[in-house]
Each structure stands twice: as C-alpha cells, then as structure tokens.
Amino acid sequence: MTDRNGSVGSFQAGISVNAALEAMINPSRLRVIAVGKVRKRWVSDGLALYLKRLPGLSIVEVKDSTPEKEADAVWGLLLPAERLVALTEEGCIFDSVGFAHWLDGLASDRIALVIGGAEGLAPSLKARAMAKLSLSPMTFPHEIARLLLVEQIYRGVTILQGGPYHKA
C-alpha cells in the first residue's frame, strides 16, 4: 500500500495464507454508504451481480446535497460499533492483494466504506474517518467508484479463499 507520494502506508498486511483462510472477510460486516443514486443501468447490473456474489453486503444511498449535509446523513446512518473508511483521492492506495489483506485484518470489525458525491466528502467526515482509501490516482464518477469498490471487495474475498477469479 502506498500513499499519493509513493510512501508506504501504515496498513501492512503481515498475515500468512493460513491465517487469511481462517479469518475470512464476512461481507455482512461491510456496508457501502454512497452519495447519490445509480442512474446507469449497466452500473446497476454490475452491482447486482457482485451483490449476489457477496451475500450480506449492503449499499445505502444518501441523497445528493452539500458535502456537510451529506456528512450529517452519513453520521446518522452509522451503527454504534461501525468504523468509517472514507474513499477519497488522498487516501491510501492498495493493489488488489494488499486490499484483500487489509480488509481481512479488519474482519472482526464492522466497516462502513463511504463514497462521496460530485463535490467529494466533507473535510469533517474525512478527519474523523478511521482510514482513508483511494481506488486510484484517477478520479471516477461516484457510480463507477461504487462498482469498482464492490468488485474489489468481491475480488478480495476470492483472493483470500484462493479462488480462480483473481489472476495476478
């Protein structure tokens, strides 16, 4: 994992394959909270495919508004024991295997992965997040970011299970 400057981040996956197989990611402990609705049918179809493969993973939509109002809505949706991960361009960047191991390291926690709207996430939300994650140095529309995130969660699960989906 690296940050935007190429520095090694603080989330290192130092677990063995056997430990990974014993403490698998449970999709029901993850939630995606996303600002805005999915309007493109092909994105909806892709999300439906991965959600079928990840029973228990849920996506909650927050109405488009100002970043601060969206942040208030996100805080209102968080469960008491849920830890917030903000998806933001200044977040840590993983390859797929690193992301799988990072998620696996959080397997005993309840995690809310939050995707902002067109104006991004409010600074107050990012400041209180337990971690910041970037899908890429590139910027994506929030609908595509949602699909990419869910696909990477699925890929992470299959990596840890040793399944054939991920080809290095």
C-alpha atoms as one frame of an Amber mdcrd trajectory, in Angstrom:
protein
   0.000   0.000   0.000   1.253   3.432  -0.827   0.018   6.933  -0.291  -0.134
   9.554  -3.036   3.570  10.310  -2.600   4.612   6.691  -3.020   5.325   6.271
   0.689   4.492   3.020   2.362   1.333   3.431   4.416   0.611   2.277   7.931
  -1.696  -0.589   6.953   0.594  -3.532   6.281  -0.750  -6.977   5.664   1.619
  -9.278   7.503  -0.548 -12.361   7.765   0.001 -15.855   6.484  -2.222 -17.559
   3.922  -3.485 -19.961   6.604  -4.402 -17.073   8.897  -6.201 -15.384   5.993
  -8.231 -18.503   5.283  -9.208 -18.796   8.947 -10.363 -15.179   9.332 -12.189
 -14.563   6.071 -13.868 -11.314   5.197 -17.534 -11.501   6.096 -19.409  -9.246
   3.636 -22.226  -8.793   6.142 -19.777  -6.833   8.335 -19.238  -4.340   5.495
 -21.544  -1.591   4.263 -21.093   0.830   1.422 -22.634   4.224   2.061 -22.775
   6.160  -1.193 -23.987   9.634  -2.042 -26.398   9.768  -4.963 -28.373   7.268
  -6.965 -27.138   4.920  -9.642 -28.641   6.140 -12.902 -26.781   3.988 -15.432
 -28.349   0.587 -15.983 -25.022  -1.129 -16.715 -23.698   0.051 -13.342 -26.846
  -1.243 -11.609 -26.467  -4.574 -13.410 -22.816  -4.847 -12.346 -23.650  -4.012
  -8.741 -26.452  -6.583  -8.724 -24.050  -9.246  -9.998 -21.470  -8.607  -7.266
 -24.068  -8.165  -4.513 -25.458 -11.596  -5.435 -21.922 -12.994  -5.045 -21.447
 -11.170  -1.721 -24.457 -12.097   0.408 -24.810  -9.728   3.325 -23.019  -6.748
   1.744 -25.344  -3.777   1.620 -25.291  -0.430  -0.128 -27.063   2.517   1.442
 -27.702   5.636  -0.617 -27.556   9.176   0.744 -29.348  11.995  -1.056 -27.161
  14.398  -3.060 -26.743  17.703  -1.226 -23.853  19.770   0.101 -20.871  17.825
   1.459 -21.688  18.921   5.031 -25.339  17.814   4.789 -24.215  14.546   3.233
 -21.759  14.100   6.125 -24.578  14.647   8.624 -26.631  11.993   6.826 -23.685
   9.568   6.904 -23.164  10.113  10.638 -26.869   9.455  11.149 -26.583   6.126
   9.306 -23.514   4.786  11.106 -24.134   1.983  13.546 -22.615   2.408  17.039
 -19.766  -0.088  16.530 -19.166   0.712  12.846 -15.797   2.115  11.782 -15.762
   4.665   8.970 -13.482   4.376   5.939 -13.602   7.405   3.649 -12.980   6.882
  -0.060 -11.055   9.932  -1.153  -8.383  10.782  -3.687  -5.855  11.491  -0.926
  -6.376   8.072   0.643  -4.055   5.079   0.715  -3.752   3.080  -2.472  -3.604
  -0.717  -2.484  -3.166  -3.303  -5.146  -5.904  -5.960  -5.088  -3.962  -8.429
  -2.936  -2.992  -5.719  -0.449  -6.601  -4.534  -0.257  -7.776  -8.103   0.398
  -5.331  -8.489   3.272  -6.163  -5.039   4.654  -9.876  -5.901   4.679  -9.081
  -9.261   6.224  -7.188  -7.507   9.005 -10.441  -5.688   9.782 -12.576  -8.851
   9.544 -13.726  -8.673  13.162 -14.878  -5.041  12.796 -17.988  -3.558  11.254
 -16.867  -1.234   8.477 -18.734   1.491   6.572 -16.984   2.441   3.335 -18.224
   5.911   2.332 -18.223   7.251  -1.235 -18.946  10.950  -1.638 -20.862  12.769
  -4.316 -19.705  15.122  -7.049 -18.138  17.537  -4.552 -16.411  14.792  -2.562
 -16.612  14.155   1.152 -16.769  16.902   3.747 -13.444  17.602   5.485 -15.125
  16.890   8.850 -16.069  13.378   7.662 -12.582  12.638   6.333 -10.987  13.933
   9.536 -12.998  11.552  11.725 -12.595   8.504   9.473 -10.543   5.629  10.866
  -8.891   5.323   7.440  -8.862   6.975   4.038  -8.812   4.809   0.945  -8.250
   5.685  -2.714  -9.326   3.393  -5.535  -6.892   5.033  -7.938  -4.959   8.242
  -8.529  -7.604   8.912 -11.198 -10.979  10.472 -10.420 -14.141   8.478 -11.188
 -17.837   9.348 -11.159 -19.335   8.125  -7.880 -21.407   5.483  -9.680 -18.295
   3.908 -11.190 -16.411   4.219  -7.889 -19.240   2.272  -6.251 -18.985  -0.513
  -8.837 -15.173  -0.606  -8.591 -15.296  -0.815  -4.794 -17.828  -3.646  -4.738
 -15.866  -5.539  -7.398 -12.664  -5.144  -5.358 -14.418  -6.423  -2.236 -15.503
  -9.488  -4.220 -12.004  -9.890  -5.633 -10.571  -9.625  -2.112 -12.839 -12.370
  -0.826 -11.848 -14.666  -3.691  -8.140 -13.883  -3.228  -8.336 -14.937   0.419
 -10.303 -18.055  -0.490  -7.736 -18.973  -3.142 -10.403 -18.886  -5.852  -9.737
 -18.509  -9.575 -11.354 -15.051 -10.040  -8.146 -13.041  -9.440  -5.397 -13.598
 -11.963  -2.166 -11.908 -10.994
